[in-house]
mmCIF file of C-alpha atoms in Angstrom:
data_model
loop_
_atom_site.group_PDB
_atom_site.id
_atom_site.type_symbol
_atom_site.label_atom_id
_atom_site.label_comp_id
_atom_site.label_asym_id
_atom_site.label_seq_id
_atom_site.Cartn_x
_atom_site.Cartn_y
_atom_site.Cartn_z
ATOM 1 C CA UNK A 1043 -25.134 -30.083 -24.951
ATOM 2 C CA UNK A 1044 -22.353 -32.798 -25.933
ATOM 3 C CA UNK A 1045 -25.158 -35.889 -26.009
ATOM 4 C CA UNK A 1046 -26.921 -35.284 -29.369
ATOM 5 C CA UNK A 1047 -29.633 -38.082 -30.191
ATOM 6 C CA UNK A 1048 -29.620 -41.737 -30.603
ATOM 7 C CA UNK A 1049 -30.447 -42.731 -34.662
ATOM 8 C CA UNK A 1050 -32.341 -46.048 -35.048
ATOM 9 C CA UNK A 1051 -33.721 -48.736 -38.038
ATOM 10 C CA UNK A 1052 -36.658 -49.577 -38.029
ATOM 11 C CA UNK A 1053 -37.443 -53.033 -39.742
ATOM 12 C CA UNK A 1054 -41.048 -54.332 -40.871
ATOM 13 C CA UNK A 1055 -41.735 -57.913 -40.150
ATOM 14 C CA UNK A 1056 -44.724 -60.198 -41.619
ATOM 15 C CA UNK A 1057 -46.260 -62.723 -39.660
ATOM 16 C CA UNK A 1058 -43.642 -65.828 -40.341
ATOM 17 C CA UNK A 1059 -40.777 -63.247 -38.859
ATOM 18 C CA UNK A 1060 -39.583 -62.424 -42.467
ATOM 19 C CA UNK A 1061 -38.034 -59.170 -42.577
ATOM 20 C CA UNK A 1062 -39.604 -57.103 -45.134
ATOM 21 C CA UNK A 1063 -36.634 -55.263 -47.803
ATOM 22 C CA UNK A 1064 -37.973 -51.492 -47.122
ATOM 23 C CA UNK A 1065 -36.845 -50.144 -43.672
ATOM 24 C CA UNK A 1066 -37.047 -46.834 -41.950
ATOM 25 C CA UNK A 1067 -33.622 -45.294 -40.659
ATOM 26 C CA UNK A 1068 -33.731 -42.149 -38.544
ATOM 27 C CA UNK A 1069 -30.607 -40.805 -38.862
ATOM 28 C CA UNK A 1070 -28.701 -39.854 -35.659
ATOM 29 C CA UNK A 1071 -27.849 -36.048 -34.351
ATOM 30 C CA UNK A 1072 -24.562 -34.969 -33.262
ATOM 31 C CA UNK A 1073 -23.904 -33.421 -30.353
ATOM 32 C CA UNK A 1074 -22.256 -29.604 -30.677
ATOM 33 C CA UNK A 1075 -18.932 -29.101 -30.197
ATOM 34 C CA UNK A 1076 -18.248 -27.438 -26.929
ATOM 35 C CA UNK A 1077 -15.148 -25.189 -26.115
ATOM 36 C CA UNK A 1078 -13.948 -25.558 -22.445
ATOM 37 C CA UNK A 1079 -12.545 -22.515 -20.248
ATOM 38 C CA UNK A 1080 -10.409 -25.287 -18.815
ATOM 39 C CA UNK A 1081 -6.466 -25.754 -19.112
ATOM 40 C CA UNK A 1082 -6.180 -29.583 -19.153
ATOM 41 C CA UNK A 1083 -2.688 -29.119 -18.377
ATOM 42 C CA UNK A 1084 -2.745 -26.658 -15.248
ATOM 43 C CA UNK A 1085 -6.030 -28.691 -13.952
ATOM 44 C CA UNK A 1086 -4.111 -32.298 -14.330
ATOM 45 C CA UNK A 1087 -1.176 -30.775 -11.891
ATOM 46 C CA UNK A 1088 -3.614 -29.668 -9.561
ATOM 47 C CA UNK A 1089 -5.223 -32.737 -9.415
ATOM 48 C CA UNK A 1090 -2.063 -34.459 -8.702
ATOM 49 C CA UNK A 1091 -1.088 -32.286 -6.674
ATOM 50 C CA UNK A 1092 -4.163 -32.734 -4.016
ATOM 51 C CA UNK A 1093 -3.898 -36.733 -4.773
ATOM 52 C CA UNK A 1094 0.146 -36.815 -3.530
ATOM 53 C CA UNK A 1095 -0.854 -34.701 -0.611
ATOM 54 C CA UNK A 1096 -3.926 -37.046 0.405
ATOM 55 C CA UNK A 1097 -2.300 -40.018 -0.128
ATOM 56 C CA UNK A 1098 0.874 -39.216 1.953
ATOM 57 C CA UNK A 1099 -0.817 -37.600 4.705
ATOM 58 C CA UNK A 1100 -4.369 -39.424 4.957
ATOM 59 C CA UNK A 1101 -7.024 -37.506 3.757
ATOM 60 C CA UNK A 1102 -9.941 -38.346 2.245
ATOM 61 C CA UNK A 1103 -9.902 -36.601 -0.331
ATOM 62 C CA UNK A 1104 -9.781 -32.908 -1.962
ATOM 63 C CA UNK A 1105 -10.803 -30.645 -4.395
ATOM 64 C CA UNK A 1106 -8.960 -27.597 -6.248
ATOM 65 C CA UNK A 1107 -10.482 -24.831 -8.264
ATOM 66 C CA UNK A 1108 -8.616 -21.963 -10.307
ATOM 67 C CA UNK A 1109 -10.593 -19.083 -11.584
ATOM 68 C CA UNK A 1110 -10.332 -15.660 -13.854
ATOM 69 C CA UNK A 1111 -11.382 -13.083 -11.575
ATOM 70 C CA UNK A 1112 -11.925 -10.544 -14.250
ATOM 71 C CA UNK A 1113 -14.919 -12.695 -16.201
ATOM 72 C CA UNK A 1114 -15.116 -16.196 -14.450
ATOM 73 C CA UNK A 1115 -13.138 -18.602 -17.052
ATOM 74 C CA UNK A 1116 -12.935 -21.428 -14.946
ATOM 75 C CA UNK A 1117 -8.761 -22.479 -15.491
ATOM 76 C CA UNK A 1118 -8.902 -25.524 -13.280
ATOM 77 C CA UNK A 1119 -12.028 -27.307 -11.558
ATOM 78 C CA UNK A 1120 -11.282 -30.602 -9.611
ATOM 79 C CA UNK A 1121 -11.946 -33.222 -7.103
ATOM 80 C CA UNK A 1122 -9.987 -36.414 -5.556
ATOM 81 C CA UNK A 1123 -10.431 -39.175 -5.978
ATOM 82 C CA UNK A 1124 -12.283 -39.624 -8.853
ATOM 83 C CA UNK A 1125 -13.724 -42.560 -10.747
ATOM 84 C CA UNK A 1126 -12.790 -43.778 -14.670
ATOM 85 C CA UNK A 1127 -15.687 -42.643 -16.400
ATOM 86 C CA UNK A 1128 -14.789 -45.180 -19.681
ATOM 87 C CA UNK A 1129 -15.107 -47.881 -16.743
ATOM 88 C CA UNK A 1130 -18.476 -46.872 -16.496
ATOM 89 C CA UNK A 1131 -19.562 -46.922 -19.796
ATOM 90 C CA UNK A 1132 -18.022 -49.883 -20.756
ATOM 91 C CA UNK A 1133 -19.293 -51.544 -17.981
ATOM 92 C CA UNK A 1134 -17.544 -54.957 -17.882
ATOM 93 C CA UNK A 1135 -15.273 -54.112 -14.803
ATOM 94 C CA UNK A 1136 -17.754 -55.369 -12.449
ATOM 95 C CA UNK A 1137 -15.198 -55.379 -9.513
ATOM 96 C CA UNK A 1138 -14.074 -51.625 -9.727
ATOM 97 C CA UNK A 1139 -17.484 -50.227 -10.384
ATOM 98 C CA UNK A 1140 -18.649 -52.023 -6.745
ATOM 99 C CA UNK A 1141 -15.567 -50.741 -5.203
ATOM 100 C CA UNK A 1142 -16.444 -47.410 -6.435
ATOM 101 C CA UNK A 1143 -19.666 -47.662 -5.136
ATOM 102 C CA UNK A 1144 -18.653 -48.883 -1.455
ATOM 103 C CA UNK A 1145 -15.576 -46.878 -1.268
ATOM 104 C CA UNK A 1146 -16.173 -44.534 1.726
ATOM 105 C CA UNK A 1147 -14.567 -41.513 0.119
ATOM 106 C CA UNK A 1148 -17.234 -41.012 -2.540
ATOM 107 C CA UNK A 1149 -15.537 -40.894 -5.801
ATOM 108 C CA UNK A 1150 -18.284 -40.104 -7.406
ATOM 109 C CA UNK A 1151 -18.495 -36.646 -5.502
ATOM 110 C CA UNK A 1152 -17.526 -33.581 -7.349
ATOM 111 C CA UNK A 1153 -15.966 -31.852 -3.944
ATOM 112 C CA UNK A 1154 -15.307 -28.703 -5.754
ATOM 113 C CA UNK A 1155 -18.623 -27.660 -6.040
ATOM 114 C CA UNK A 1156 -21.108 -30.786 -4.517
ATOM 115 C CA UNK A 1157 -18.852 -30.761 -1.095
ATOM 116 C CA UNK A 1158 -19.647 -28.712 1.772
ATOM 117 C CA UNK A 1159 -17.321 -27.985 4.452
ATOM 118 C CA UNK A 1160 -16.356 -26.352 7.525
ATOM 119 C CA UNK A 1161 -14.471 -23.035 6.565
ATOM 120 C CA UNK A 1162 -12.218 -22.307 9.493
ATOM 121 C CA UNK A 1163 -10.166 -19.449 8.967
ATOM 122 C CA UNK A 1164 -10.316 -18.419 5.560
ATOM 123 C CA UNK A 1165 -13.597 -16.571 6.359
ATOM 124 C CA UNK A 1166 -11.454 -13.808 8.509
ATOM 125 C CA UNK A 1167 -10.893 -11.677 5.566
ATOM 126 C CA UNK A 1168 -15.014 -11.210 5.348
ATOM 127 C CA UNK A 1169 -14.922 -10.704 8.940
ATOM 128 C CA UNK A 1170 -12.240 -8.105 8.952
ATOM 129 C CA UNK A 1171 -14.375 -6.393 5.864
ATOM 130 C CA UNK A 1172 -17.502 -6.133 8.014
ATOM 131 C CA UNK A 1173 -15.651 -4.713 10.835
ATOM 132 C CA UNK A 1174 -13.807 -1.849 8.865
ATOM 133 C CA UNK A 1175 -16.891 -0.802 6.967
ATOM 134 C CA UNK A 1176 -18.804 -0.915 10.068
ATOM 135 C CA UNK A 1177 -16.615 1.351 12.007
ATOM 136 C CA UNK A 1178 -15.868 -0.882 15.255
ATOM 137 C CA UNK A 1179 -11.641 -1.091 15.158
ATOM 138 C CA UNK A 1180 -9.372 0.637 12.793
ATOM 139 C CA UNK A 1181 -6.388 -1.042 10.668
ATOM 140 C CA UNK A 1182 -3.927 0.306 13.299
ATOM 141 C CA UNK A 1183 -5.774 -0.992 16.781
ATOM 142 C CA UNK A 1184 -4.179 -4.081 18.131
ATOM 143 C CA UNK A 1185 -5.548 -6.282 19.885
ATOM 144 C CA UNK A 1186 -3.590 -9.086 22.827
ATOM 145 C CA UNK A 1187 -3.456 -12.225 22.113
ATOM 146 C CA UNK A 1188 -2.766 -14.509 25.471
ATOM 147 C CA UNK A 1189 -3.560 -17.909 24.012
ATOM 148 C CA UNK A 1190 -6.987 -17.326 24.818
ATOM 149 C CA UNK A 1191 -10.021 -15.895 25.990
ATOM 150 C CA UNK A 1192 -12.217 -16.828 29.066
ATOM 151 C CA UNK A 1193 -15.892 -15.900 29.927
ATOM 152 C CA UNK A 1194 -17.721 -16.585 33.068
ATOM 153 C CA UNK A 1195 -20.859 -18.308 32.947
ATOM 154 C CA UNK A 1196 -24.181 -16.345 33.467
ATOM 155 C CA UNK A 1197 -25.698 -18.947 35.138
ATOM 156 C CA UNK A 1198 -23.179 -20.973 37.320
ATOM 157 C CA UNK A 1199 -19.983 -18.586 38.539
ATOM 158 C CA UNK A 1200 -18.545 -22.069 38.784
ATOM 159 C CA UNK A 1201 -17.919 -22.534 35.173
ATOM 160 C CA UNK A 1202 -15.939 -20.404 32.930
ATOM 161 C CA UNK A 1203 -15.746 -20.927 29.004
ATOM 162 C CA UNK A 1204 -12.621 -20.973 27.667
ATOM 163 C CA UNK A 1205 -12.150 -19.868 23.993
ATOM 164 C CA UNK A 1206 -8.378 -20.864 22.353
ATOM 165 C CA UNK A 1207 -6.183 -19.049 20.398
ATOM 166 C CA UNK A 1208 -4.159 -21.310 17.564
ATOM 167 C CA UNK A 1209 -0.840 -19.920 19.976
ATOM 168 C CA UNK A 1210 -0.053 -16.820 22.177
ATOM 169 C CA UNK A 1211 0.208 -13.942 19.426
ATOM 170 C CA UNK A 1212 0.861 -11.159 21.994
ATOM 171 C CA UNK A 1213 -0.540 -7.872 20.308
ATOM 172 C CA UNK A 1214 -1.797 -7.841 16.470
ATOM 173 C CA UNK A 1215 -3.231 -5.407 14.619
ATOM 174 C CA UNK A 1216 -5.859 -6.299 11.720
ATOM 175 C CA UNK A 1217 -3.182 -7.155 8.678
ATOM 176 C CA UNK A 1218 -0.983 -9.453 11.511
ATOM 177 C CA UNK A 1219 -4.044 -10.994 12.832
ATOM 178 C CA UNK A 1220 -4.987 -12.503 9.078
ATOM 179 C CA UNK A 1221 -1.442 -13.045 9.029
ATOM 180 C CA UNK A 1222 -0.868 -15.117 11.908
ATOM 181 C CA UNK A 1223 -4.656 -15.835 11.763
ATOM 182 C CA UNK A 1224 -5.120 -14.954 15.656
ATOM 183 C CA UNK A 1225 -8.308 -16.433 17.220
ATOM 184 C CA UNK A 1226 -8.691 -13.802 19.521
ATOM 185 C CA UNK A 1227 -8.594 -10.810 17.028
ATOM 186 C CA UNK A 1228 -11.529 -12.252 15.724
ATOM 187 C CA UNK A 1229 -13.985 -13.504 18.436
ATOM 188 C CA UNK A 1230 -13.238 -9.628 20.198
ATOM 189 C CA UNK A 1231 -13.936 -8.021 16.340
ATOM 190 C CA UNK A 1232 -16.763 -10.794 15.669
ATOM 191 C CA UNK A 1233 -18.660 -11.278 19.130
ATOM 192 C CA UNK A 1234 -16.855 -8.569 21.170
ATOM 193 C CA UNK A 1235 -14.636 -8.786 24.488
ATOM 194 C CA UNK A 1236 -13.857 -6.830 26.647
ATOM 195 C CA UNK A 1237 -13.561 -2.984 25.601
ATOM 196 C CA UNK A 1238 -13.595 -3.932 22.197
ATOM 197 C CA UNK A 1239 -17.356 -3.856 20.289
ATOM 198 C CA UNK A 1240 -17.986 -7.133 17.851
ATOM 199 C CA UNK A 1241 -19.407 -7.210 14.681
ATOM 200 C CA UNK A 1242 -22.210 -9.513 16.093
ATOM 201 C CA UNK A 1243 -24.152 -12.528 14.885
ATOM 202 C CA UNK A 1244 -26.284 -10.350 12.584
ATOM 203 C CA UNK A 1245 -23.107 -8.579 10.534
ATOM 204 C CA UNK A 1246 -21.284 -11.495 10.749
ATOM 205 C CA UNK A 1247 -24.002 -13.086 8.351
ATOM 206 C CA UNK A 1248 -24.745 -9.834 6.590
ATOM 207 C CA UNK A 1249 -20.842 -9.444 5.277
ATOM 208 C CA UNK A 1250 -20.226 -13.113 4.384
ATOM 209 C CA UNK A 1251 -23.578 -13.175 2.557
ATOM 210 C CA UNK A 1252 -22.651 -9.797 0.319
ATOM 211 C CA UNK A 1253 -19.766 -12.066 -0.857
ATOM 212 C CA UNK A 1254 -21.808 -14.822 -1.089
ATOM 213 C CA UNK A 1255 -20.228 -17.383 0.744
ATOM 214 C CA UNK A 1256 -22.944 -19.799 1.119
ATOM 215 C CA UNK A 1257 -23.454 -20.004 -2.964
ATOM 216 C CA UNK A 1258 -24.571 -20.901 -5.163
ATOM 217 C CA UNK A 1259 -22.675 -19.605 -7.518
ATOM 218 C CA UNK A 1260 -24.709 -20.686 -10.998
ATOM 219 C CA UNK A 1261 -21.943 -22.589 -12.475
ATOM 220 C CA UNK A 1262 -23.555 -24.241 -15.601
ATOM 221 C CA UNK A 1263 -23.207 -28.018 -14.447
ATOM 222 C CA UNK A 1264 -25.092 -29.777 -11.992
ATOM 223 C CA UNK A 1265 -24.780 -31.151 -8.423
ATOM 224 C CA UNK A 1266 -23.607 -27.024 -6.892
ATOM 225 C CA UNK A 1267 -24.220 -27.549 -3.293
ATOM 226 C CA UNK A 1268 -25.233 -24.483 -1.258
ATOM 227 C CA UNK A 1269 -23.382 -23.963 1.866
ATOM 228 C CA UNK A 1270 -25.036 -22.883 5.649
ATOM 229 C CA UNK A 1271 -24.013 -19.281 7.671
ATOM 230 C CA UNK A 1272 -25.173 -19.843 10.917
ATOM 231 C CA UNK A 1273 -27.580 -17.402 12.704
ATOM 232 C CA UNK A 1274 -30.012 -17.387 15.603
ATOM 233 C CA UNK A 1275 -32.844 -18.809 13.261
ATOM 234 C CA UNK A 1276 -30.554 -21.852 12.014
ATOM 235 C CA UNK A 1277 -29.981 -22.943 15.351
ATOM 236 C CA UNK A 1278 -33.776 -22.667 16.872
ATOM 237 C CA UNK A 1279 -34.347 -24.759 13.540
ATOM 238 C CA UNK A 1280 -31.922 -27.133 14.158
ATOM 239 C CA UNK A 1281 -31.118 -27.600 18.050
ATOM 240 C CA UNK A 1282 -35.017 -27.529 18.981
ATOM 241 C CA UNK A 1283 -35.605 -24.069 20.101
ATOM 242 C CA UNK A 1284 -32.193 -23.645 21.878
ATOM 243 C CA UNK A 1285 -31.056 -19.788 22.589
ATOM 244 C CA UNK A 1286 -28.688 -18.283 20.672
ATOM 245 C CA UNK A 1287 -25.134 -17.389 23.288
ATOM 246 C CA UNK A 1288 -21.983 -15.373 22.693
ATOM 247 C CA UNK A 1289 -20.131 -18.587 22.439
ATOM 248 C CA UNK A 1290 -21.697 -19.278 19.163
ATOM 249 C CA UNK A 1291 -20.341 -16.053 18.152
ATOM 250 C CA UNK A 1292 -17.365 -16.605 18.618
ATOM 251 C CA UNK A 1293 -17.202 -20.119 17.136
ATOM 252 C CA UNK A 1294 -19.052 -19.124 13.859
ATOM 253 C CA UNK A 1295 -16.626 -15.627 13.759
ATOM 254 C CA UNK A 1296 -13.547 -17.964 12.916
ATOM 255 C CA UNK A 1297 -16.041 -20.217 10.396
ATOM 256 C CA UNK A 1298 -16.566 -23.138 12.792
ATOM 257 C CA UNK A 1299 -19.980 -24.165 14.606
ATOM 258 C CA UNK A 1300 -22.433 -24.815 11.545
ATOM 259 C CA UNK A 1301 -20.504 -23.073 8.956
ATOM 260 C CA UNK A 1302 -20.445 -24.694 5.592
ATOM 261 C CA UNK A 1303 -19.124 -23.895 2.026
ATOM 262 C CA UNK A 1304 -18.039 -25.554 -1.121
ATOM 263 C CA UNK A 1305 -14.948 -24.571 -2.592
ATOM 264 C CA UNK A 1306 -16.410 -23.189 -5.689
ATOM 265 C CA UNK A 1307 -18.827 -20.310 -3.856
ATOM 266 C CA UNK A 1308 -14.880 -19.553 -1.707
ATOM 267 C CA UNK A 1309 -12.948 -19.261 -5.379
ATOM 268 C CA UNK A 1310 -15.659 -16.683 -5.701
ATOM 269 C CA UNK A 1311 -15.767 -14.986 -2.762
ATOM 270 C CA UNK A 1312 -12.031 -14.243 -2.667
ATOM 271 C CA UNK A 1313 -11.976 -13.242 -6.241
ATOM 272 C CA UNK A 1314 -14.409 -10.654 -4.663
ATOM 273 C CA UNK A 1315 -11.611 -9.560 -2.656
ATOM 274 C CA UNK A 1316 -9.254 -9.497 -5.049
ATOM 275 C CA UNK A 1317 -11.023 -7.574 -7.498
ATOM 276 C CA UNK A 1318 -12.164 -4.544 -4.625
ATOM 277 C CA UNK A 1319 -16.208 -6.366 -4.632
ATOM 278 C CA UNK A 1320 -16.986 -7.363 -8.028
ATOM 279 C CA UNK A 1321 -18.307 -10.955 -8.031
ATOM 280 C CA UNK A 1322 -18.435 -12.976 -11.411
ATOM 281 C CA UNK A 1323 -19.990 -15.750 -11.909
ATOM 282 C CA UNK A 1324 -18.133 -19.014 -12.726
ATOM 283 C CA UNK A 1325 -18.145 -20.641 -15.961
ATOM 284 C CA UNK A 1326 -16.675 -23.743 -17.920
ATOM 285 C CA UNK A 1327 -18.084 -22.533 -21.482
ATOM 286 C CA UNK A 1328 -15.628 -20.330 -23.488
ATOM 287 C CA UNK A 1329 -18.242 -18.524 -25.227
ATOM 288 C CA UNK A 1330 -17.865 -14.722 -26.259
ATOM 289 C CA UNK A 1331 -21.932 -14.682 -26.930
ATOM 290 C CA UNK A 1332 -22.354 -15.891 -23.533
ATOM 291 C CA UNK A 1333 -23.264 -12.913 -21.333
ATOM 292 C CA UNK A 1334 -22.666 -13.866 -17.570
ATOM 293 C CA UNK A 1335 -24.226 -11.883 -14.461
ATOM 294 C CA UNK A 1336 -21.936 -9.998 -11.966
ATOM 295 C CA UNK A 1337 -22.547 -8.260 -9.114
ATOM 296 C CA UNK A 1338 -20.582 -5.157 -7.542
ATOM 297 C CA UNK A 1339 -20.538 -5.006 -3.601
ATOM 298 C CA UNK A 1340 -20.871 -1.216 -3.084
ATOM 299 C CA UNK A 1341 -21.215 -1.450 1.098
ATOM 300 C CA UNK A 1342 -17.508 -1.912 1.170
ATOM 301 C CA UNK A 1343 -14.619 1.113 0.450
ATOM 302 C CA UNK A 1344 -11.903 0.410 -1.577
ATOM 303 C CA UNK A 1345 -9.554 1.334 1.261
ATOM 304 C CA UNK A 1346 -11.015 -1.446 3.189
ATOM 305 C CA UNK A 1347 -10.020 -4.098 0.510
ATOM 306 C CA UNK A 1348 -6.208 -2.279 0.899
ATOM 307 C CA UNK A 1349 -5.979 -3.303 3.970
ATOM 308 C CA UNK A 1350 -7.304 -6.978 3.796
ATOM 309 C CA UNK A 1351 -5.554 -7.878 0.562
ATOM 310 C CA UNK A 1352 -2.265 -6.372 2.577
ATOM 311 C CA UNK A 1353 -3.158 -9.026 5.007
ATOM 312 C CA UNK A 1354 -3.520 -11.769 2.979
ATOM 313 C CA UNK A 1355 0.075 -10.619 1.707
ATOM 314 C CA UNK A 1356 1.515 -10.650 4.843
ATOM 315 C CA UNK A 1357 -0.206 -14.213 5.393
ATOM 316 C CA UNK A 1358 2.873 -15.854 2.543
ATOM 317 C CA UNK A 1359 5.501 -13.202 3.877
ATOM 318 C CA UNK A 1360 5.779 -13.491 7.436
ATOM 319 C CA UNK A 1361 2.546 -15.579 8.269
ATOM 320 C CA UNK A 1362 0.795 -19.195 8.290
ATOM 321 C CA UNK A 1363 1.525 -19.575 3.988
ATOM 322 C CA UNK A 1364 5.175 -19.033 4.075
ATOM 323 C CA UNK A 1365 6.057 -21.986 2.179
ATOM 324 C CA UNK A 1366 4.424 -19.872 -0.834
ATOM 325 C CA UNK A 1367 7.034 -17.023 -0.039
ATOM 326 C CA UNK A 1368 9.440 -18.199 -2.113
ATOM 327 C CA UNK A 1369 8.329 -18.588 -5.569
ATOM 328 C CA UNK A 1370 9.172 -16.276 -8.261
ATOM 329 C CA UNK A 1371 5.652 -14.343 -8.501
ATOM 330 C CA UNK A 1372 3.334 -12.720 -5.813
ATOM 331 C CA UNK A 1373 0.904 -14.444 -4.290
ATOM 332 C CA UNK A 1374 -1.684 -13.336 -1.402
ATOM 333 C CA UNK A 1375 -3.570 -16.045 0.631
ATOM 334 C CA UNK A 1376 -5.626 -16.918 3.780
ATOM 335 C CA UNK A 1377 -5.136 -20.905 5.112
ATOM 336 C CA UNK A 1378 -7.598 -22.456 7.655
ATOM 337 C CA UNK A 1379 -7.893 -25.096 9.515
ATOM 338 C CA UNK A 1380 -11.374 -26.264 10.746
ATOM 339 C CA UNK A 1381 -11.930 -29.251 13.260
ATOM 340 C CA UNK A 1382 -14.430 -31.757 12.019
ATOM 341 C CA UNK A 1383 -16.086 -34.912 13.731
ATOM 342 C CA UNK A 1384 -17.569 -35.447 16.974
ATOM 343 C CA UNK A 1385 -14.485 -35.863 18.638
ATOM 344 C CA UNK A 1386 -12.543 -33.240 16.692
ATOM 345 C CA UNK A 1387 -10.014 -35.598 16.009
ATOM 346 C CA UNK A 1388 -10.061 -34.722 12.208
ATOM 347 C CA UNK A 1389 -9.255 -31.785 10.518
ATOM 348 C CA UNK A 1390 -10.542 -29.988 7.172
ATOM 349 C CA UNK A 1391 -7.290 -28.024 5.678
ATOM 350 C CA UNK A 1392 -7.901 -24.917 2.836
ATOM 351 C CA UNK A 1393 -5.588 -22.270 1.215
ATOM 352 C CA UNK A 1394 -7.941 -19.264 -0.227
ATOM 353 C CA UNK A 1395 -5.787 -16.350 -2.501
ATOM 354 C CA UNK A 1396 -5.038 -14.520 -5.814
ATOM 355 C CA UNK A 1397 -2.105 -13.811 -7.469
ATOM 356 C CA UNK A 1398 -0.363 -11.804 -9.112
ATOM 357 C CA UNK A 1399 -0.840 -9.843 -6.216
ATOM 358 C CA UNK A 1400 0.203 -6.379 -7.641
ATOM 359 C CA UNK A 1401 -2.042 -6.975 -10.460
ATOM 360 C CA UNK A 1402 -4.632 -9.955 -9.126
ATOM 361 C CA UNK A 1403 -6.059 -12.133 -12.320
ATOM 362 C CA UNK A 1404 -6.942 -15.672 -10.960
ATOM 363 C CA UNK A 1405 -8.077 -16.885 -7.217
ATOM 364 C CA UNK A 1406 -7.642 -20.097 -5.785
ATOM 365 C CA UNK A 1407 -8.937 -22.651 -3.486
ATOM 366 C CA UNK A 1408 -7.298 -25.751 -2.575
ATOM 367 C CA UNK A 1409 -9.261 -28.043 -0.035
ATOM 368 C CA UNK A 1410 -8.195 -31.281 1.739
ATOM 369 C CA UNK A 1411 -10.998 -33.178 3.522
ATOM 370 C CA UNK A 1412 -10.911 -34.903 6.570
ATOM 371 C CA UNK A 1413 -7.412 -35.518 6.997
ATOM 372 C CA UNK A 1414 -5.508 -36.528 10.582
ATOM 373 C CA UNK A 1415 -5.449 -33.336 13.495
ATOM 374 C CA UNK A 1416 -3.674 -32.775 16.564
ATOM 375 C CA UNK A 1417 -0.369 -30.441 16.533
ATOM 376 C CA UNK A 1418 1.474 -31.320 13.291
ATOM 377 C CA UNK A 1419 -1.444 -31.032 11.087
ATOM 378 C CA UNK A 1420 -0.457 -30.612 7.225
ATOM 379 C CA UNK A 1421 -2.045 -28.162 5.823
ATOM 380 C CA UNK A 1422 -3.280 -27.403 2.236
ATOM 381 C CA UNK A 1423 -0.472 -25.135 1.375
ATOM 382 C CA UNK A 1424 1.410 -28.247 1.001
ATOM 383 C CA UNK A 1425 -0.322 -29.059 -2.245
ATOM 384 C CA UNK A 1426 -0.565 -25.664 -3.146
ATOM 385 C CA UNK A 1427 3.437 -25.239 -3.168
ATOM 386 C CA UNK A 1428 4.170 -28.251 -5.729
ATOM 387 C CA UNK A 1429 1.499 -27.184 -8.090
ATOM 388 C CA UNK A 1430 2.499 -22.899 -7.951
ATOM 389 C CA UNK A 1431 5.924 -24.606 -8.199
ATOM 390 C CA UNK A 1432 4.927 -25.988 -11.617
ATOM 391 C CA UNK A 1433 2.774 -23.317 -12.741
ATOM 392 C CA UNK A 1434 5.512 -20.710 -12.698
ATOM 393 C CA UNK A 1435 8.201 -23.105 -14.557
ATOM 394 C CA UNK A 1436 5.759 -24.427 -17.217
ATOM 395 C CA UNK A 1437 2.847 -22.290 -17.508
ATOM 396 C CA UNK A 1438 4.298 -18.613 -16.815
ATOM 397 C CA UNK A 1439 1.741 -17.137 -18.697
ATOM 398 C CA UNK A 1440 -0.468 -17.314 -15.662
ATOM 399 C CA UNK A 1441 1.981 -15.643 -13.353
ATOM 400 C CA UNK A 1442 2.951 -12.910 -15.238
#
């Protein structure tokens, strides 16, 4: 839309090389004027927050998106590290251009829509909605987390498989399980354990696909990738006919194994949680004449959304996102940390959510890519905090 067409001047020369006084001009065509939904100030602050955390902690990079949940307007969409478009256009700084090409952090990759990442615990709200809809658990039923669950191998009684929680949480109901991100709770409701029936891998696939966690979103720029929701068919194809096992369901239920998603798909999905099942189309063009498609999820009851929204608010008030509890406006969120790499030495860190809590208007996602793992992981909430602090002070129209 922006590029237009180049003009030209055609000059006729005779056999001796002399130019004819007559020449033909082809006028250039200007590109169209385009108005974007993006707020440059907001986007700049989001980029600064992600860049600062990446550089201070040692993440390879990151991405962030903020979207209006009512109409799909993208307020901010950013990726770090980036390249300088002017440097490429001029083509003079060959050493810097070469550095872009060889930079292992991939500055040409728009991580917000072209990067696919293991989501970890940020998929738990969608499993909770599935469990409520299928009637396999009530919001009030408590499950005991002692720090792990164990299963004996059906093939060798000397082998026991252990599936760990992030800590021993004691008895937790659904809202509390979301707040503290209890893996044991979602192993049990996802795959089943002891006397607790599980959703099973087919229903995990059903409900995460209802919210289109695997994309695409339909945004009007190129480069969007689609994610992966693991299934028995996926495993058979990618692991040379290997069968699906209950442990695969457990790992899928906490957003690990082969699960992958883009930040843009996640912001659209969490917007669907915030507005009771309405999925909008993320877009960058501000044009009232364009009607972007929407999808209303009818399979999930409004009361189920209420429970999950309350659990996501508790993430901030008493759970894994408490850093955001001291802002002058209320946020609902879900954090996630996913182990990546063969040795599991690195993590992807996420936080997704919506605000203001009482009357949601905006959804957000922060993704930090491949940072140091271990006991003291610095999560994506550390990027969200300075951004929201700035937003409340300098752009309060978004928070009121």
